[in-house]
Coordinates of C-alpha atoms in Angstrom, one line a residue:
Chain P
M249 CA 135.4 109.7 73.6
Q250 CA 131.8 110.3 72.4
I251 CA 130.5 108.2 75.2
S252 CA 132.4 109.9 78.0
R253 CA 131.3 113.4 76.8
S254 CA 127.7 112.4 76.9
I255 CA 128.2 111.1 80.5
Y256 CA 129.8 114.4 81.4
M257 CA 126.8 116.2 80.0
R258 CA 124.4 114.0 81.9
R259 CA 126.2 114.6 85.1
A260 CA 126.3 118.3 84.6
V261 CA 122.6 118.6 83.9
F262 CA 121.9 116.3 86.9
S263 CA 124.0 118.5 89.2
V264 CA 122.4 121.7 88.0
V265 CA 118.9 120.4 88.5
A266 CA 119.8 118.9 91.9
S267 CA 121.3 122.2 93.0
L268 CA 118.2 124.2 92.0
I269 CA 115.9 121.8 93.9
G270 CA 118.3 122.1 96.9
V271 CA 118.1 125.9 96.8
V272 CA 114.3 125.9 96.7
F273 CA 114.3 123.8 99.9
A274 CA 117.1 125.8 101.6
L275 CA 115.5 129.2 101.1
P276 CA 113.0 129.0 104.0
L277 CA 115.8 127.9 106.3
V278 CA 118.0 130.8 105.2
W279 CA 115.1 133.2 106.0
F280 CA 114.6 131.4 109.3
I281 CA 118.2 132.2 110.2
F282 CA 118.4 135.7 108.8
A283 CA 115.0 137.2 109.7
P284 CA 115.4 137.2 113.5
F285 CA 118.4 139.4 113.3
N286 CA 116.7 141.9 110.9
A287 CA 115.1 144.9 112.4
R288 CA 112.8 145.2 109.4
A289 CA 112.2 141.6 108.6
E290 CA 109.4 140.8 106.2
L291 CA 108.3 137.6 104.6
G292 CA 110.8 138.2 101.8
L293 CA 114.3 136.9 102.1
A294 CA 116.8 139.7 102.9
I295 CA 120.3 140.1 104.4
P296 CA 119.7 141.6 107.9
S297 CA 120.0 145.3 107.6
P298 CA 120.3 146.8 110.0
F299 CA 121.7 143.8 111.9
T300 CA 120.1 143.8 115.4
L301 CA 119.4 141.7 118.5
S302 CA 116.5 143.9 119.5
N303 CA 114.0 141.4 118.3
F304 CA 115.3 139.0 120.8
V305 CA 115.3 141.6 123.6
T306 CA 111.6 142.2 123.0
V307 CA 110.8 138.5 122.9
F308 CA 112.7 137.9 126.2
Q309 CA 110.5 140.6 127.8
N310 CA 107.4 138.7 126.9
S311 CA 107.1 136.7 130.1
F312 CA 104.1 134.7 128.8
A313 CA 106.1 133.5 125.8
M314 CA 109.2 132.7 127.8
H315 CA 107.2 130.8 130.5
A316 CA 105.6 128.9 127.6
L317 CA 109.0 127.5 126.7
L318 CA 109.3 126.1 130.2
N319 CA 105.8 124.6 129.9
S320 CA 106.8 123.0 126.6
L321 CA 109.8 121.4 128.3
I322 CA 107.7 120.1 131.2
Q323 CA 105.1 118.5 128.9
A324 CA 107.7 117.2 126.4
I325 CA 110.0 115.7 129.1
G326 CA 107.1 114.3 131.0
G327 CA 105.7 112.7 127.9
V328 CA 109.0 111.4 126.7
I329 CA 109.7 109.7 130.1
L330 CA 106.3 108.0 130.0
V331 CA 106.5 107.0 126.4
G332 CA 110.1 105.9 126.6
G333 CA 109.7 103.9 129.8
A334 CA 106.4 102.3 129.0
A335 CA 107.3 101.5 125.4
T336 CA 110.6 99.9 126.3
L337 CA 109.0 97.6 128.9
A338 CA 106.0 96.8 126.7
A339 CA 108.1 96.2 123.5
Y340 CA 110.5 94.0 125.4
A341 CA 107.6 91.9 126.7
L342 CA 106.0 91.7 123.3
S343 CA 109.2 90.7 121.7
R344 CA 110.5 88.2 124.2
S345 CA 107.5 86.5 125.7
S346 CA 105.3 84.0 123.9
I347 CA 101.9 85.5 124.4
P348 CA 99.4 84.1 121.8
G349 CA 98.1 86.9 119.5
K350 CA 100.7 89.4 120.5
G351 CA 101.2 90.4 116.9
A352 CA 97.5 91.2 116.5
V353 CA 97.6 93.3 119.7
T354 CA 100.4 95.4 118.3
Y355 CA 98.8 96.0 115.0
I356 CA 95.4 96.9 116.5
L357 CA 97.1 99.4 118.9
L358 CA 99.0 100.8 116.0
L359 CA 95.8 101.2 114.0
F360 CA 94.1 103.1 116.8
S361 CA 97.0 105.3 117.7
S362 CA 96.6 107.5 114.7
V363 CA 93.0 108.0 115.8
V364 CA 93.9 108.9 119.3
S365 CA 96.3 111.6 118.5
G366 CA 94.3 112.8 115.5
S367 CA 91.8 115.7 115.5
A368 CA 88.9 113.3 115.0
A369 CA 89.1 112.1 118.6
M370 CA 89.4 115.6 120.1
V371 CA 85.8 115.7 121.4
P372 CA 85.9 112.3 123.2
I373 CA 89.3 113.1 124.5
F374 CA 88.2 116.4 125.9
L375 CA 85.1 114.7 127.5
I376 CA 87.2 112.0 129.1
I377 CA 89.9 114.4 130.4
S378 CA 87.1 116.6 131.7
A379 CA 85.3 113.7 133.4
I380 CA 88.4 112.7 135.3
G381 CA 88.9 116.4 136.2
L382 CA 92.3 116.8 134.5
I383 CA 91.4 119.7 132.3
D384 CA 93.9 122.5 132.5
T385 CA 96.8 120.4 133.9
H386 CA 100.2 119.4 132.5
L387 CA 99.3 115.8 133.3
A388 CA 96.3 115.9 130.9
V389 CA 98.6 116.9 128.0
I390 CA 101.3 114.3 128.9
L391 CA 98.7 111.5 129.2
V392 CA 97.0 112.2 125.9
F393 CA 100.4 112.4 124.1
A394 CA 101.6 109.2 125.7
G395 CA 98.4 107.5 124.6
G396 CA 98.8 108.7 121.1
L397 CA 102.5 108.0 120.7
L398 CA 102.9 104.8 122.7
P399 CA 101.6 102.3 120.1
T400 CA 103.9 103.5 117.4
A401 CA 106.8 103.7 119.9
M402 CA 106.1 100.2 121.0
F403 CA 106.0 99.1 117.4
I404 CA 109.3 100.7 116.5
L405 CA 111.0 99.3 119.6
R406 CA 109.5 95.8 119.2
D407 CA 111.0 95.6 115.8
F408 CA 114.3 96.8 117.1
I409 CA 114.3 94.3 120.0
D410 CA 113.2 91.5 117.7
A411 CA 116.4 92.0 115.7
I412 CA 118.6 91.6 118.8
P413 CA 119.5 88.0 119.4
R414 CA 118.1 86.4 122.6
S415 CA 121.4 84.8 123.3
Y416 CA 122.5 88.0 125.0
E417 CA 120.0 87.5 127.8
E418 CA 120.2 83.8 127.7
S419 CA 124.0 83.8 128.2
A420 CA 123.5 86.2 131.2
M421 CA 120.9 83.9 132.7
V422 CA 123.0 80.8 132.2
A423 CA 125.8 82.7 133.9
G424 CA 123.7 83.2 137.0
A425 CA 121.7 86.4 136.3
S426 CA 118.0 86.7 137.2
P427 CA 115.7 87.8 134.3
I428 CA 115.6 91.3 135.8
Q429 CA 119.4 91.5 136.1
A430 CA 119.7 90.2 132.5
F431 CA 117.3 92.9 131.3
F432 CA 119.1 95.8 133.1
D433 CA 122.7 94.6 132.7
V434 CA 122.6 93.3 129.2
A435 CA 119.4 93.9 127.2
L436 CA 118.8 97.5 128.1
P437 CA 122.2 98.8 127.1
V438 CA 121.9 96.9 123.8
I439 CA 118.4 98.3 123.2
R440 CA 119.4 101.8 124.1
P441 CA 120.0 103.1 120.5
G442 CA 116.4 102.1 119.7
I443 CA 115.1 103.8 122.9
V444 CA 117.0 107.0 121.9
V445 CA 115.3 107.0 118.5
V446 CA 111.9 106.7 120.1
V447 CA 112.7 109.4 122.7
V448 CA 113.8 111.9 120.1
W449 CA 110.8 111.1 117.9
A450 CA 108.4 111.5 120.8
F451 CA 110.0 114.7 122.0
V452 CA 109.8 116.3 118.6
N453 CA 106.2 115.3 118.3
I454 CA 105.1 116.7 121.6
W455 CA 107.3 119.8 121.2
G456 CA 105.7 120.8 117.9
S457 CA 102.1 119.8 118.6
F458 CA 99.5 122.6 118.8
L459 CA 96.0 121.2 118.9
I460 CA 96.1 119.0 122.0
P461 CA 97.5 121.5 124.5
F462 CA 95.3 124.3 122.9
I463 CA 92.2 122.3 123.6
L464 CA 93.1 120.8 127.0
L465 CA 94.6 123.9 128.6
R466 CA 93.0 127.1 129.8
K467 CA 95.4 129.0 131.9
D468 CA 98.1 131.1 130.2
T469 CA 100.6 129.9 132.8
L470 CA 100.3 126.3 131.4
M471 CA 100.4 127.0 127.7
P472 CA 103.3 125.5 125.8
A473 CA 105.4 127.5 123.2
S474 CA 103.5 126.0 120.3
V475 CA 100.4 127.8 121.5
A476 CA 102.2 130.9 122.9
I477 CA 103.6 131.6 119.4
Y478 CA 100.3 133.2 118.6
S479 CA 101.0 136.0 121.1
F480 CA 103.2 137.4 118.3
Y481 CA 100.2 138.0 116.1
S482 CA 98.5 141.4 116.2
E483 CA 94.9 141.9 117.3
A484 CA 94.0 141.8 113.7
G485 CA 95.6 138.4 113.2
T486 CA 98.6 139.5 111.2
P487 CA 102.0 138.2 112.3
I488 CA 104.6 140.5 113.7
V489 CA 107.3 139.0 111.5
T490 CA 110.3 140.3 113.4
L491 CA 109.3 138.9 116.8
L492 CA 107.8 135.8 115.4
A493 CA 111.0 135.0 113.6
A494 CA 113.1 135.5 116.8
Y495 CA 110.8 133.4 118.9
S496 CA 110.7 130.7 116.3
L497 CA 114.4 130.5 116.4
I498 CA 114.4 130.2 120.2
Y499 CA 111.6 127.7 120.0
S500 CA 113.5 125.4 117.6
L501 CA 116.7 125.5 119.6
P502 CA 115.9 122.7 122.2
V503 CA 115.1 120.3 119.4
I504 CA 118.4 121.1 117.6
V505 CA 120.3 120.8 120.9
L506 CA 118.6 117.4 121.5
Y507 CA 119.7 116.1 118.1
L508 CA 123.2 117.3 118.6
F509 CA 123.4 115.9 122.1
V510 CA 122.0 112.5 121.0
N511 CA 124.3 112.4 118.1
W512 CA 127.3 113.2 120.3
K513 CA 126.3 110.8 123.1
F514 CA 124.5 107.9 121.4
G515 CA 125.0 108.6 117.7
F516 CA 127.1 105.4 117.3
R517 CA 125.9 101.9 117.2
F518 CA 127.4 98.8 119.0
F519 CA 128.5 96.0 116.8
G520 CA 130.7 92.9 117.3
G521 CA 129.3 91.1 120.3
I522 CA 127.3 88.7 118.2
K523 CA 129.0 86.7 115.4
S524 CA 126.6 86.0 112.7
Chain Q
M247 CA 131.3 68.3 137.8
A248 CA 128.1 66.2 137.6
S249 CA 126.2 63.7 135.5
V250 CA 123.3 64.6 133.1
E251 CA 120.3 62.5 132.5
F252 CA 117.3 62.8 130.2
Q253 CA 114.2 60.6 131.2
N254 CA 111.7 60.4 128.4
V255 CA 112.1 64.0 127.5
S256 CA 110.0 65.4 124.7
K257 CA 109.6 69.0 123.3
T258 CA 107.0 70.3 121.0
F259 CA 106.6 73.9 119.6
G260 CA 103.0 74.3 118.7
S261 CA 102.3 71.5 116.3
F262 CA 106.0 70.9 115.5
T263 CA 107.7 68.1 117.5
A264 CA 111.4 68.9 117.9
V265 CA 112.2 66.0 120.2
P266 CA 109.7 63.2 120.3
D267 CA 111.0 61.1 123.2
I268 CA 114.6 60.9 124.3
S269 CA 116.4 59.2 127.1
F270 CA 120.1 59.1 127.8
S271 CA 122.5 59.5 130.6
I272 CA 125.9 61.2 130.5
A273 CA 128.4 60.2 133.3
D274 CA 130.4 62.6 135.3
G275 CA 133.5 63.7 133.4
E276 CA 132.2 62.6 130.0
F277 CA 132.5 64.8 126.9
V278 CA 129.5 64.0 124.8
C279 CA 128.9 65.4 121.3
L280 CA 125.3 65.6 120.0
L281 CA 125.9 65.2 116.3
G282 CA 123.4 65.5 113.5
P283 CA 122.1 67.6 110.6
S284 CA 120.3 70.9 111.3
G285 CA 116.8 70.5 112.6
C286 CA 117.6 67.1 114.3
G287 CA 116.8 68.4 117.8
K288 CA 120.3 68.6 119.1
T289 CA 120.3 72.3 120.0
T290 CA 116.8 72.0 121.5
S291 CA 118.1 69.1 123.7
L292 CA 121.1 71.2 124.8
R293 CA 118.8 74.2 125.6
M294 CA 116.7 71.9 127.8
I295 CA 119.8 71.0 129.8
A296 CA 120.6 74.7 130.1
G297 CA 117.0 75.5 131.2
L298 CA 116.5 77.8 128.2
E299 CA 113.7 75.5 127.0
T300 CA 111.3 73.6 129.3
P301 CA 110.5 70.1 128.2
S302 CA 106.9 69.4 127.2
A303 CA 107.2 66.1 129.1
G304 CA 109.8 64.0 130.9
K305 CA 112.6 64.9 133.4
V306 CA 116.0 66.5 133.1
L307 CA 118.5 65.6 135.9
I308 CA 121.8 67.2 136.7
G309 CA 124.0 65.5 139.3
G310 CA 121.0 63.2 140.1
K311 CA 118.8 66.2 141.0
D312 CA 115.6 67.0 139.1
V313 CA 116.2 70.3 137.4
T314 CA 113.4 70.1 134.8
Y315 CA 111.7 73.3 136.0
L316 CA 114.7 75.1 137.5
H317 CA 115.7 78.5 136.2
P318 CA 119.0 78.5 134.2
K319 CA 120.6 80.7 136.8
D320 CA 120.1 78.1 139.5
R321 CA 121.6 75.2 137.6
Q322 CA 125.3 76.0 138.0
I323 CA 126.1 75.5 134.4
S324 CA 128.2 77.2 131.7
M325 CA 127.3 77.7 128.1
V326 CA 129.2 78.8 125.1
F327 CA 126.9 80.2 122.4
Q328 CA 127.3 79.8 118.6
D329 CA 127.2 83.6 118.2
Y330 CA 129.3 84.1 121.3
A331 CA 126.8 86.5 122.8
L332 CA 129.4 88.9 124.1
Y333 CA 127.9 92.0 125.6
P334 CA 128.8 94.8 123.1
H335 CA 128.8 97.6 125.7
M336 CA 131.3 95.9 128.1
N337 CA 135.0 95.5 127.6
L338 CA 136.5 92.1 127.7
A339 CA 137.3 92.2 131.5
D340 CA 133.7 93.0 132.3
N341 CA 132.4 90.5 129.8
I342 CA 134.5 87.7 131.3
A343 CA 133.8 88.8 134.9
Y344 CA 130.0 89.2 134.4
P345 CA 129.1 85.8 135.9
L346 CA 131.2 86.7 139.0
K347 CA 129.5 90.1 139.2
V348 CA 126.0 88.6 139.4
R349 CA 127.5 86.3 142.1
G350 CA 128.3 89.4 144.2
E351 CA 132.1 89.2 143.8
T352 CA 134.0 92.5 144.4
E353 CA 135.3 94.3 141.3
D354 CA 139.0 93.7 142.3
K355 CA 138.5 90.0 142.9
R356 CA 136.4 89.4 139.8
H357 CA 138.8 91.3 137.5
A358 CA 141.8 89.4 138.9
R359 CA 140.0 86.1 138.3
A360 CA 139.0 87.2 134.8
R361 CA 142.6 88.1 134.0
E362 CA 143.8 84.7 135.2
V363 CA 141.4 82.9 132.8
A364 CA 142.1 85.3 130.0
D365 CA 145.9 84.8 130.3
V366 CA 145.4 81.0 129.9
L367 CA 143.4 81.7 126.8
K368 CA 146.0 84.3 125.6
I369 CA 143.6 87.2 125.5
G370 CA 145.0 88.8 128.7
D371 CA 146.4 91.8 126.9
L372 CA 143.0 92.7 125.4
M373 CA 141.0 93.2 128.6
R374 CA 140.3 96.9 127.9
R375 CA 139.0 96.3 124.4
L376 CA 135.4 96.1 123.4
P377 CA 134.2 92.9 121.6
S378 CA 133.9 94.8 118.3
Q379 CA 137.6 95.6 118.5
I380 CA 138.9 92.1 118.5
S381 CA 139.1 89.3 115.9
G382 CA 136.6 86.4 115.6
G383 CA 139.0 83.9 117.1
Q384 CA 139.6 86.2 120.1
Q385 CA 135.8 86.7 120.5
Q386 CA 135.4 82.9 120.6
R387 CA 138.1 82.7 123.3
T388 CA 136.4 85.5 125.3
S389 CA 133.1 83.6 125.3
L390 CA 135.0 80.5 126.4
A391 CA 136.7 82.5 129.2
R392 CA 133.4 83.7 130.4
A393 CA 132.2 80.1 130.6
L394 CA 135.3 79.0 132.5
V395 CA 135.6 81.9 134.9
Y396 CA 133.3 80.3 137.5
P397 CA 132.9 76.7 138.8
S398 CA 130.2 74.7 136.9
Q399 CA 128.6 71.3 137.1
V400 CA 128.2 71.0 133.3
Y401 CA 129.7 72.8 130.3
L402 CA 127.4 73.3 127.4
F403 CA 128.7 74.1 123.9
D404 CA 126.3 75.1 121.1
E405 CA 128.4 74.8 117.9
P406 CA 131.1 77.1 119.3
L407 CA 133.5 76.7 116.5
S408 CA 131.2 77.0 113.5
N409 CA 131.9 80.7 113.0
L410 CA 135.7 80.3 112.8
D411 CA 137.7 79.8 109.7
A412 CA 139.2 76.4 109.1
K413 CA 142.7 77.0 110.6
L414 CA 141.3 78.7 113.8
R415 CA 138.8 75.9 114.2
L416 CA 141.5 73.3 114.3
E417 CA 143.5 75.3 116.8
A418 CA 140.4 75.9 119.0
R419 CA 139.5 72.2 118.7
G420 CA 142.9 71.2 119.9
F421 CA 142.7 73.6 122.8
L422 CA 139.2 72.3 123.9
N423 CA 140.4 68.8 123.7
H424 CA 143.4 69.6 126.0
L425 CA 141.1 71.5 128.4
Q426 CA 138.7 68.7 128.7
R427 CA 141.3 66.1 129.5
D428 CA 142.9 68.6 131.9
M429 CA 139.8 69.6 133.8
G430 CA 137.9 66.4 133.4
M431 CA 134.8 68.5 132.7
T432 CA 131.4 67.1 132.0
A433 CA 130.6 68.6 128.7
V434 CA 127.7 68.4 126.2
Y435 CA 128.8 69.7 122.8
V436 CA 126.4 70.3 119.9
T437 CA 127.9 70.1 116.4
H438 CA 127.0 69.2 112.8
D439 CA 130.7 68.7 112.0
Q440 CA 131.5 65.0 112.4
A441 CA 135.3 65.7 112.5
E442 CA 134.8 67.9 115.5
A443 CA 132.7 65.2 117.2
M444 CA 135.2 62.5 116.4
A445 CA 138.1 64.6 117.7
L446 CA 136.5 65.8 120.9
A447 CA 134.0 63.4 122.2
T448 CA 134.4 60.5 124.6
R449 CA 131.0 59.4 123.3
I450 CA 128.9 60.6 120.3
A451 CA 125.1 60.7 120.2
V452 CA 124.2 60.8 116.5
M453 CA 120.7 62.3 116.2
D454 CA 118.2 62.3 113.4
K455 CA 114.7 63.8 113.5
G456 CA 114.7 64.2 117.3
R457 CA 115.9 60.7 118.1
I458 CA 119.3 59.3 119.1
V459 CA 120.2 56.8 116.3
Q460 CA 123.4 55.7 117.9
F461 CA 125.2 56.6 121.2
A462 CA 128.7 55.2 121.3
P463 CA 132.4 56.1 121.4
P464 CA 133.7 57.7 118.2
I465 CA 135.6 54.7 117.0
E466 CA 132.6 52.4 117.5
I467 CA 130.5 54.9 115.5
Y468 CA 133.1 54.9 112.8
R469 CA 133.6 51.1 112.6
R470 CA 130.1 49.9 113.3
P471 CA 127.6 52.5 112.2
A472 CA 124.2 51.4 113.4
T473 CA 122.3 52.6 110.3
T474 CA 123.0 54.0 106.9
F475 CA 122.2 57.4 108.3
V476 CA 125.1 57.2 110.7
A477 CA 127.3 55.7 108.0
N478 CA 126.5 58.6 105.7
F479 CA 127.0 61.2 108.3
V480 CA 130.3 60.2 109.9
G481 CA 133.6 60.1 108.0
N482 CA 135.1 62.6 105.5
P483 CA 134.0 61.8 102.9
P484 CA 131.3 59.6 104.4
M485 CA 130.9 55.9 103.7
N486 CA 129.9 54.9 100.2
L487 CA 126.5 53.2 100.2
V488 CA 125.6 51.0 97.2
P489 CA 122.1 49.6 96.9
V490 CA 122.4 45.9 95.9
A491 CA 120.2 43.1 95.0
A492 CA 120.8 40.2 97.4
M493 CA 120.2 36.5 97.2
V494 CA 121.5 33.4 99.0
D495 CA 122.9 30.8 96.6
G496 CA 124.5 27.5 97.8
G497 CA 125.1 28.7 101.3
Q498 CA 126.8 31.9 100.0
L499 CA 125.6 35.5 99.8
R500 CA 125.5 37.0 96.3
L501 CA 125.2 40.7 95.8
R502 CA 124.5 42.4 92.4
A503 CA 124.8 46.0 91.4
D504 CA 125.9 47.9 88.3
G505 CA 129.7 47.8 88.1
L506 CA 130.1 45.5 91.1
T507 CA 132.1 42.3 90.9
L508 CA 131.9 40.4 94.1
P509 CA 132.0 36.6 93.8
S510 CA 130.4 35.7 97.1
L511 CA 130.4 36.4 100.8
P512 CA 130.0 34.0 103.7
I513 CA 126.7 33.9 105.4
S514 CA 125.2 34.1 108.9
D515 CA 121.6 33.7 110.1
A516 CA 121.2 37.5 110.3
I517 CA 122.6 37.9 106.8
A518 CA 120.4 35.2 105.4
K519 CA 117.3 36.8 107.0
A520 CA 118.1 40.2 105.5
A521 CA 118.9 38.6 102.1
A522 CA 115.5 37.0 102.0
K523 CA 114.1 40.5 101.5
G524 CA 116.1 40.7 98.3
K525 CA 117.5 44.2 98.9
M526 CA 120.5 45.3 100.9
T527 CA 122.9 48.2 101.1
L528 CA 126.6 47.6 100.8
G529 CA 128.8 50.1 102.7
I530 CA 132.5 50.7 102.1
R531 CA 134.6 53.6 103.4
P532 CA 136.5 55.7 100.9
E533 CA 139.8 54.9 102.6
H534 CA 139.2 51.2 102.1
L535 CA 139.1 51.5 98.3
R536 CA 142.2 51.4 96.1
M537 CA 142.9 51.3 92.4
A538 CA 142.3 47.8 91.1
E539 CA 145.2 45.7 89.9
A540 CA 145.2 42.6 87.7
G541 CA 143.9 39.6 89.7
D542 CA 141.7 41.6 92.1
T543 CA 138.4 39.8 92.6
N544 CA 136.3 42.3 94.5
T545 CA 135.9 45.4 92.4
I546 CA 133.5 48.2 91.6
A547 CA 133.8 50.0 88.3
G548 CA 132.5 53.2 86.7
K549 CA 133.5 56.3 84.9
L550 CA 135.5 59.1 86.6
F551 CA 133.3 61.9 87.8
A552 CA 135.8 64.0 89.7
N553 CA 139.4 63.8 90.8
E554 CA 140.2 66.2 93.7
N555 CA 143.8 66.4 94.7
M556 CA 144.0 67.1 98.4
G557 CA 147.8 67.1 98.6
P558 CA 148.8 63.9 100.3
E559 CA 145.9 62.0 98.8
S560 CA 143.2 62.3 96.1
L561 CA 139.5 62.0 96.3
V562 CA 138.5 60.0 93.3
T563 CA 134.8 60.0 92.6
M564 CA 133.4 57.7 89.9
E565 CA 129.9 57.3 88.6
R566 CA 128.5 53.9 88.0
A567 CA 126.1 52.9 85.2
D568 CA 123.1 53.5 87.5
S569 CA 124.5 56.9 88.2
G570 CA 125.3 56.1 91.9
R571 CA 128.6 57.6 92.9
V572 CA 131.5 56.0 94.8
T573 CA 134.3 58.0 96.3
A574 CA 137.7 56.6 97.1
R575 CA 140.6 58.2 99.1
I576 CA 143.6 57.2 97.2
F577 CA 147.3 57.9 97.4
T578 CA 148.1 58.3 93.8
D579 CA 149.8 60.6 91.3
D580 CA 148.1 58.9 88.3
E581 CA 146.6 61.2 85.8
I582 CA 143.0 60.2 85.5
R583 CA 140.6 62.3 83.4
T584 CA 136.8 62.8 83.6
G585 CA 135.1 60.0 81.7
D586 CA 137.9 57.5 82.0
Q587 CA 137.0 54.0 83.1
V588 CA 138.0 53.5 86.8
T589 CA 138.0 50.2 88.6
L590 CA 138.4 50.2 92.4
S591 CA 139.1 47.2 94.5
F592 CA 138.4 46.4 98.2
D593 CA 138.8 43.8 100.8
T594 CA 135.6 42.0 101.9
R595 CA 136.5 42.4 105.6
H596 CA 136.0 46.1 105.2
V597 CA 132.5 45.7 103.8
T598 CA 129.5 46.7 106.0
L599 CA 126.1 45.4 105.2
F600 CA 122.8 47.1 106.0
D601 CA 119.4 45.5 105.7
E602 CA 116.4 46.8 103.7
T603 CA 115.5 49.2 106.5
G604 CA 119.0 50.7 106.7
A605 CA 119.9 49.0 110.0
R606 CA 123.4 47.4 110.1
I607 CA 123.6 43.6 109.9
P608 CA 126.1 42.3 112.5
A609 CA 129.2 40.9 111.0
I610 CA 130.0 37.2 111.3
G611 CA 131.4 36.4 114.7
E612 CA 130.3 39.6 116.2

């Protein structure tokens, strides 16, 4: 009796503490959902009163900010295609072929990738992009992101492919498939859950990144949303909370949609073809 | 169907030698089992026939044609993998029909053919299922169907039954046996299960450390194992091997070991030569031992170590004074308890002798 009561006490205390911690983390999210619909939104949390959609109307009228969302899509999708495609092929080669020193290559790339996308390399990156005449183009942003994200993407995918038995492709080749047929018919569908993870990760990275497009782009018509969000600051540098909140919500929607889509379409894993 | 030949094939991985130098030939229509413990090079040899590994040296011939450097897809072979390697994103119909798809067959034709084979293997009703939605036995049959769906020169099996439970394994083994006799397929079958090899093969190649120790029909391997390694690998339980001290005395062979009572054995030149080294190994199969009765002259004695009742028979294992164990397959209902003194008797014509190096000494008159 005594023992079970103390267990109940422990559970109760644990639940209360866990709930409190949860609330602390949930509050900003609640603000994030409430504030855009509040005509007098401030940094404090409040039930929308009066409830309004006028914040959104104003944001939609800001053509610079709206166009920036399109630019973000172009840069993110371009980067994702490059990262996803190149990482899949590279990781497959690194996993399946017997190149001597392939492990070292991967680790060195991984080591340098954090440098490439970090702010430390901003000056050389700017100089390189400027030297090849790509300053102020979508391509510049896409290439720099691809360079920064590829090593990690390759690393994740290589581990994923390493875990997939070679007997899939071997059985296809014995059955008469060429290596290319074996890759597209058998290996690629099996690797797909891994590619999806990399694609989502790369998309979120590019979508949320500020520094690289801010430095490499000049024209307003090319700026992505992560930069355009600053158009909702007053001349004095104070945020216009109502508009900022509304734009932030719109800005985060594509990522949420992507997660939901991926979860619906690929959110399951294949099992059962290999008996271990 | 076609023959398979290895000419001085070797395979090394870096500094590791998987297969040092191996030569054999398999005739058209033979069912050959490569039998050996894990790491003996049997799977590597099979993969070299398939073209999944390239030999470091030597030649591989299929149907008399040199295929050493030919891509697997151009060898006209079928292979069943240990893990089945069913494509998880394709249903059974597409899995079985995949070899026909890469051969450019139309969807209607290849699905019809897949269905034919699937019906023979009793998985015809499952064609819309994914591999994850069927049982292990059904997965095994699906991978077999995929290997049978197109005409092949050689059928390769890489421990195809090792992932099945005992009952399904027996069933699948019987089916494979029937299939082979029916089709007259040339097959190379890798296994570490001696019972599988004995049941299926027309010839067994027993392998150890990358070499073929003995290549002979199952009954020959069982009756006349070439070495103590083969004797210890084949049979369930395997042959009892008792190290003995040997000497020739008055034109007779005398063998001594703890617990062994064996008056004398006739001698031949080969036996005399081996006995001169002073050491031999006496081999006797568990099924050739019985409980000793009064008057038995050839016996071996020790204390009971374990008595396992298998239903129709018992496996009686006793431990001799030098802690060597001897197992007998005995039809008995006698209650024997651990530690009891046990004496087993045998007939000298069932004794196999091995010399100091472990090679079998030919029996007299052989």
